[in-house]
């Protein structure tokens, strides 16, 4: 990101208008996530994570959303972390997981205008021979870590023993993206351009489905995410700047490809 936080608001009265508020920050921001709110409400807080700074941090911001609450986004809490913030994911409306480039996995709770650290995992005990992990996802209380040596380690984050519940070894192909499709299904994307779907209820030594991101060339997969209400639709992004959608009921061809660079 360009070192700024931007929020948007729209209101319906006799005529509709939009307001854009921007706050320039002094750090590079790698991840930004709105704090979830009930349906029908507008989010007013967001969490950001910095990278490539001497002192990296997680920051909680408040963003005016009402018609009479104008003003730029404002940082209300800062927590220093060790290493670049590589990912942020909320597990419920008040609790989120954050990962760092140093291999830390952190659990935080948002309490009004404060960030409270609840737990910090020493992932070296779970990653076996891996130095760190490249990404993670969480669903139904289970965290899936993609390790630097190509393994996927799943464990329930509420279990104090940190004992892995599943381990997947898809090979040393540089797994970059990991995403739960359902609580028992997980999608992996690697730097060789392969996407694979694994059923955690079955034999985890072989994927249920494997298909290429691009049939014509090996384009590494950087991100994976299913549609919230249509889990059979998978969205993937590639190292070449493209975004593709797949219907997992028929993966012969991608449904749509969007080119970010031309």
CSV table of C-alpha atoms in Angstrom, one decimal:
chain,number,residue,atom,x,y,z
A,1,UNK,CA,0.0,0.0,0.0
A,2,UNK,CA,1.0,3.6,-0.5
A,3,UNK,CA,1.3,4.5,3.2
A,4,UNK,CA,-2.2,5.8,3.5
A,5,UNK,CA,-5.5,4.6,5.0
A,6,UNK,CA,-8.6,5.4,3.1
A,7,UNK,CA,-12.2,5.0,4.2
A,8,UNK,CA,-15.4,5.4,2.1
A,9,UNK,CA,-18.9,6.3,3.3
A,10,UNK,CA,-22.2,6.7,1.4
A,11,UNK,CA,-25.5,8.0,2.6
A,12,UNK,CA,-29.1,8.0,1.2
A,13,UNK,CA,-31.2,11.1,1.7
A,14,UNK,CA,-32.8,13.3,-0.9
A,15,UNK,CA,-29.7,12.7,-2.9
A,16,UNK,CA,-26.9,10.2,-2.6
A,17,UNK,CA,-23.4,11.3,-2.0
A,18,UNK,CA,-20.1,9.8,-1.1
A,19,UNK,CA,-17.3,10.9,1.2
A,20,UNK,CA,-13.7,9.8,1.1
A,21,UNK,CA,-11.4,10.3,4.0
A,22,UNK,CA,-7.7,9.6,3.9
A,23,UNK,CA,-5.0,9.5,6.6
A,24,UNK,CA,-1.3,9.3,5.7
A,25,UNK,CA,0.8,7.1,7.9
A,26,UNK,CA,4.5,6.8,8.3
A,27,UNK,CA,4.7,3.0,7.8
A,28,UNK,CA,4.3,0.6,4.9
A,29,UNK,CA,1.0,-1.3,5.4
A,30,UNK,CA,0.9,-5.0,4.2
A,31,UNK,CA,-2.6,-6.1,5.5
A,32,UNK,CA,-5.8,-4.2,6.4
A,33,UNK,CA,-9.0,-5.9,7.7
A,34,UNK,CA,-12.3,-4.4,8.9
A,35,UNK,CA,-13.4,-5.4,12.3
A,36,UNK,CA,-16.6,-7.5,11.5
A,37,UNK,CA,-20.0,-6.1,12.5
A,38,UNK,CA,-23.5,-7.5,12.3
A,39,UNK,CA,-25.3,-7.5,8.9
A,40,UNK,CA,-26.8,-4.1,8.1
A,41,UNK,CA,-24.3,-2.2,10.1
A,42,UNK,CA,-21.3,-0.2,8.8
A,43,UNK,CA,-17.8,-1.2,10.1
A,44,UNK,CA,-16.1,1.6,11.9
A,45,UNK,CA,-12.8,0.0,13.0
A,46,UNK,CA,-10.0,-1.7,11.1
A,47,UNK,CA,-6.8,-3.4,11.9
A,48,UNK,CA,-3.6,-3.0,9.9
A,49,UNK,CA,-0.2,-4.7,9.9
A,50,UNK,CA,3.1,-3.1,8.7
A,51,UNK,CA,6.1,-4.6,7.0
A,52,UNK,CA,9.7,-3.7,6.1
A,53,UNK,CA,10.0,-1.3,9.0
A,54,UNK,CA,12.6,-1.1,11.8
A,55,UNK,CA,9.7,-1.6,14.3
A,56,UNK,CA,6.7,-3.3,12.8
A,57,UNK,CA,3.3,-3.1,14.4
A,58,UNK,CA,-0.4,-4.0,14.5
A,59,UNK,CA,-2.6,-0.9,14.5
A,60,UNK,CA,-6.3,-0.4,15.4
A,61,UNK,CA,-8.0,2.4,13.5
A,62,UNK,CA,-11.4,4.1,14.0
A,63,UNK,CA,-13.1,5.4,10.9
A,64,UNK,CA,-16.0,7.8,11.2
A,65,UNK,CA,-19.0,6.3,9.3
A,66,UNK,CA,-22.0,8.3,10.2
A,67,UNK,CA,-23.4,11.3,8.3
A,68,UNK,CA,-22.4,13.7,11.1
A,69,UNK,CA,-19.1,11.9,12.1
A,70,UNK,CA,-16.7,13.3,9.5
A,71,UNK,CA,-13.0,13.1,9.8
A,72,UNK,CA,-10.0,11.0,8.7
A,73,UNK,CA,-9.3,7.5,10.0
A,74,UNK,CA,-7.5,7.7,13.4
A,75,UNK,CA,-5.1,5.2,15.0
A,76,UNK,CA,-6.2,4.5,18.5
A,77,UNK,CA,-3.9,1.6,19.5
A,78,UNK,CA,-0.5,0.3,18.3
A,79,UNK,CA,1.1,-3.0,19.3
A,80,UNK,CA,4.7,-3.7,18.3
A,81,UNK,CA,5.4,-7.1,16.7
A,82,UNK,CA,8.6,-8.9,15.7
A,83,UNK,CA,9.0,-9.1,12.0
A,84,UNK,CA,6.8,-8.2,9.0
A,85,UNK,CA,3.1,-8.7,9.4
A,86,UNK,CA,2.3,-11.3,6.7
A,87,UNK,CA,-1.4,-12.0,7.3
A,88,UNK,CA,-4.5,-11.0,9.4
A,89,UNK,CA,-7.7,-13.0,9.7
A,90,UNK,CA,-10.6,-12.6,12.0
A,91,UNK,CA,-11.9,-15.7,13.7
A,92,UNK,CA,-14.9,-14.0,15.2
A,93,UNK,CA,-16.2,-10.4,15.5
A,94,UNK,CA,-13.7,-9.5,18.3
A,95,UNK,CA,-10.8,-11.9,17.8
A,96,UNK,CA,-8.2,-12.2,15.0
A,97,UNK,CA,-5.0,-14.1,14.1
A,98,UNK,CA,-1.9,-12.4,12.9
A,99,UNK,CA,1.3,-13.9,11.4
A,100,UNK,CA,4.8,-12.5,11.1
A,101,UNK,CA,7.8,-13.2,8.9
A,102,UNK,CA,9.6,-14.4,12.0
A,103,UNK,CA,7.3,-17.3,12.3
A,104,UNK,CA,5.1,-16.0,15.1
A,105,UNK,CA,1.3,-16.7,15.2
A,106,UNK,CA,-0.5,-14.3,17.4
A,107,UNK,CA,-4.1,-14.2,18.7
A,108,UNK,CA,-5.5,-10.8,19.5
A,109,UNK,CA,-8.8,-9.5,20.8
A,110,UNK,CA,-10.3,-6.1,20.0
A,111,UNK,CA,-11.6,-4.5,23.2
A,112,UNK,CA,-13.3,-1.2,22.3
A,113,UNK,CA,-10.2,0.9,21.3
A,114,UNK,CA,-7.5,-1.5,22.5
A,115,UNK,CA,-5.7,-4.6,21.1
A,116,UNK,CA,-5.1,-7.3,23.7
A,117,UNK,CA,-2.7,-10.2,23.0
A,118,UNK,CA,-4.4,-13.5,24.1
A,119,UNK,CA,-1.9,-16.1,22.9
A,120,UNK,CA,1.4,-16.4,21.0
A,121,UNK,CA,2.4,-19.7,19.5
A,122,UNK,CA,5.9,-21.1,19.2
A,123,UNK,CA,5.3,-22.6,15.8
A,124,UNK,CA,8.7,-24.2,15.6
A,125,UNK,CA,7.3,-27.1,17.7
A,126,UNK,CA,4.6,-27.7,15.1
A,127,UNK,CA,6.6,-27.1,11.9
A,128,UNK,CA,9.0,-30.0,12.2
A,129,UNK,CA,11.9,-29.3,9.8
A,130,UNK,CA,10.5,-26.1,8.4
A,131,UNK,CA,12.0,-22.7,9.2
A,132,UNK,CA,8.7,-20.8,9.2
A,133,UNK,CA,5.4,-20.7,7.4
A,134,UNK,CA,4.3,-18.8,4.3
A,135,UNK,CA,0.6,-18.4,5.0
A,136,UNK,CA,-2.3,-19.6,7.0
A,137,UNK,CA,-6.1,-19.8,7.0
A,138,UNK,CA,-8.6,-20.5,9.8
A,139,UNK,CA,-12.1,-22.1,9.8
A,140,UNK,CA,-14.3,-23.5,12.6
A,141,UNK,CA,-11.5,-23.2,15.2
A,142,UNK,CA,-8.9,-24.9,13.1
A,143,UNK,CA,-5.7,-23.2,11.8
A,144,UNK,CA,-3.9,-24.4,8.7
A,145,UNK,CA,-0.3,-23.3,8.3
A,146,UNK,CA,1.6,-23.6,5.0
A,147,UNK,CA,5.2,-24.2,5.9
A,148,UNK,CA,8.4,-23.2,4.0
A,149,UNK,CA,9.2,-26.9,3.2
A,150,UNK,CA,5.8,-27.5,1.5
A,151,UNK,CA,3.8,-29.1,4.3
A,152,UNK,CA,0.4,-28.1,5.7
A,153,UNK,CA,-0.1,-28.3,9.5
A,154,UNK,CA,-3.6,-28.1,10.9
A,155,UNK,CA,-4.3,-27.6,14.6
A,156,UNK,CA,-7.2,-26.3,16.8
A,157,UNK,CA,-6.2,-22.9,18.1
A,158,UNK,CA,-8.2,-23.4,21.3
A,159,UNK,CA,-6.2,-26.5,22.2
A,160,UNK,CA,-3.4,-25.6,24.5
A,161,UNK,CA,-1.4,-28.7,23.6
A,162,UNK,CA,-0.8,-27.3,20.0
A,163,UNK,CA,-0.8,-30.9,18.8
A,164,UNK,CA,-1.4,-31.0,15.0
A,165,UNK,CA,-4.8,-32.6,14.1
A,166,UNK,CA,-3.7,-33.2,10.4
A,167,UNK,CA,-0.5,-32.9,8.4
A,168,UNK,CA,-0.5,-32.8,4.6
A,169,UNK,CA,2.7,-33.3,2.6
A,170,UNK,CA,1.9,-32.2,-1.0
A,171,UNK,CA,5.6,-32.1,-1.9
A,172,UNK,CA,8.4,-29.5,-1.8
A,173,UNK,CA,6.7,-27.3,-4.5
A,174,UNK,CA,6.6,-24.0,-2.5
A,175,UNK,CA,3.1,-23.9,-1.2
A,176,UNK,CA,2.2,-20.2,-1.2
A,177,UNK,CA,-1.6,-20.1,-0.8
A,178,UNK,CA,-3.8,-22.0,1.6
A,179,UNK,CA,-7.6,-21.6,2.1
A,180,UNK,CA,-10.4,-23.6,3.7
A,181,UNK,CA,-13.3,-24.3,1.4
A,182,UNK,CA,-15.3,-26.1,4.0
A,183,UNK,CA,-14.3,-27.3,7.5
A,184,UNK,CA,-13.1,-30.6,6.0
A,185,UNK,CA,-11.8,-29.3,2.6
A,186,UNK,CA,-8.7,-27.2,2.0
A,187,UNK,CA,-7.3,-25.7,-1.2
A,188,UNK,CA,-3.6,-25.2,-1.8
A,189,UNK,CA,-1.7,-23.3,-4.4
A,190,UNK,CA,2.0,-23.5,-5.2
A,191,UNK,CA,4.7,-21.6,-7.1
A,192,UNK,CA,4.6,-24.2,-9.8
A,193,UNK,CA,1.1,-23.1,-10.7
A,194,UNK,CA,-0.8,-26.1,-9.3
A,195,UNK,CA,-4.0,-25.9,-7.3
A,196,UNK,CA,-5.0,-28.9,-5.3
A,197,UNK,CA,-8.1,-29.7,-3.1
A,198,UNK,CA,-7.6,-31.9,-0.1
A,199,UNK,CA,-10.3,-33.7,1.9
A,200,UNK,CA,-9.2,-33.8,5.5
A,201,UNK,CA,-11.6,-36.7,6.2
A,202,UNK,CA,-10.0,-39.0,3.7
A,203,UNK,CA,-6.5,-40.2,2.9
A,204,UNK,CA,-4.4,-37.0,3.2
A,205,UNK,CA,-1.5,-38.4,1.2
A,206,UNK,CA,-3.1,-37.6,-2.1
A,207,UNK,CA,-5.3,-34.7,-3.2
A,208,UNK,CA,-8.9,-35.2,-4.2
A,209,UNK,CA,-8.5,-32.8,-7.2
A,210,UNK,CA,-5.4,-31.2,-8.9
A,211,UNK,CA,-5.5,-28.8,-11.8
A,212,UNK,CA,-3.2,-26.1,-13.2
A,213,UNK,CA,-3.8,-22.4,-12.7
A,214,UNK,CA,-2.7,-21.8,-16.3
A,215,UNK,CA,-2.7,-24.8,-18.7
A,216,UNK,CA,-0.2,-23.0,-21.0
A,217,UNK,CA,2.5,-21.9,-18.6
A,218,UNK,CA,3.6,-22.5,-15.0
A,219,UNK,CA,2.3,-19.4,-13.2
A,220,UNK,CA,2.7,-19.4,-9.5
A,221,UNK,CA,-0.4,-19.1,-7.3
A,222,UNK,CA,-0.3,-16.4,-4.7
A,223,UNK,CA,-3.8,-16.3,-3.2
A,224,UNK,CA,-6.9,-18.5,-2.9
A,225,UNK,CA,-10.3,-17.8,-1.5
A,226,UNK,CA,-13.8,-19.3,-2.0
A,227,UNK,CA,-16.9,-17.2,-2.5
A,228,UNK,CA,-18.5,-16.7,0.9
A,229,UNK,CA,-22.0,-18.0,-0.1
A,230,UNK,CA,-20.8,-20.3,-3.0
A,231,UNK,CA,-18.0,-22.4,-1.7
A,232,UNK,CA,-17.7,-24.3,-4.9
A,233,UNK,CA,-16.5,-21.1,-6.6
A,234,UNK,CA,-12.8,-20.6,-6.0
A,235,UNK,CA,-10.9,-17.4,-6.7
A,236,UNK,CA,-7.2,-17.6,-7.3
A,237,UNK,CA,-4.5,-15.0,-8.1
A,238,UNK,CA,-1.3,-15.6,-10.0
A,239,UNK,CA,2.2,-14.2,-10.0
A,240,UNK,CA,1.5,-12.6,-13.4
A,241,UNK,CA,-1.1,-10.3,-11.9
A,242,UNK,CA,-4.1,-12.3,-13.2
A,243,UNK,CA,-7.2,-13.4,-11.2
A,244,UNK,CA,-9.1,-16.5,-12.1
A,245,UNK,CA,-12.4,-18.0,-10.9
A,246,UNK,CA,-13.0,-21.7,-10.9
A,247,UNK,CA,-16.1,-23.9,-10.4
A,248,UNK,CA,-14.8,-26.8,-8.4
A,249,UNK,CA,-17.7,-29.0,-9.8
A,250,UNK,CA,-15.9,-28.8,-13.2
A,251,UNK,CA,-12.3,-27.6,-13.2
A,252,UNK,CA,-11.6,-28.3,-16.9
A,253,UNK,CA,-11.5,-24.6,-17.6
A,254,UNK,CA,-11.5,-21.5,-15.5
A,255,UNK,CA,-14.7,-19.5,-15.6
A,256,UNK,CA,-13.2,-16.0,-15.8
A,257,UNK,CA,-9.7,-14.6,-16.0
A,258,UNK,CA,-9.1,-10.9,-15.1
A,259,UNK,CA,-5.8,-9.4,-16.2
A,260,UNK,CA,-4.4,-6.8,-13.8
A,261,UNK,CA,-1.5,-5.9,-16.0
A,262,UNK,CA,-1.6,-5.4,-19.8
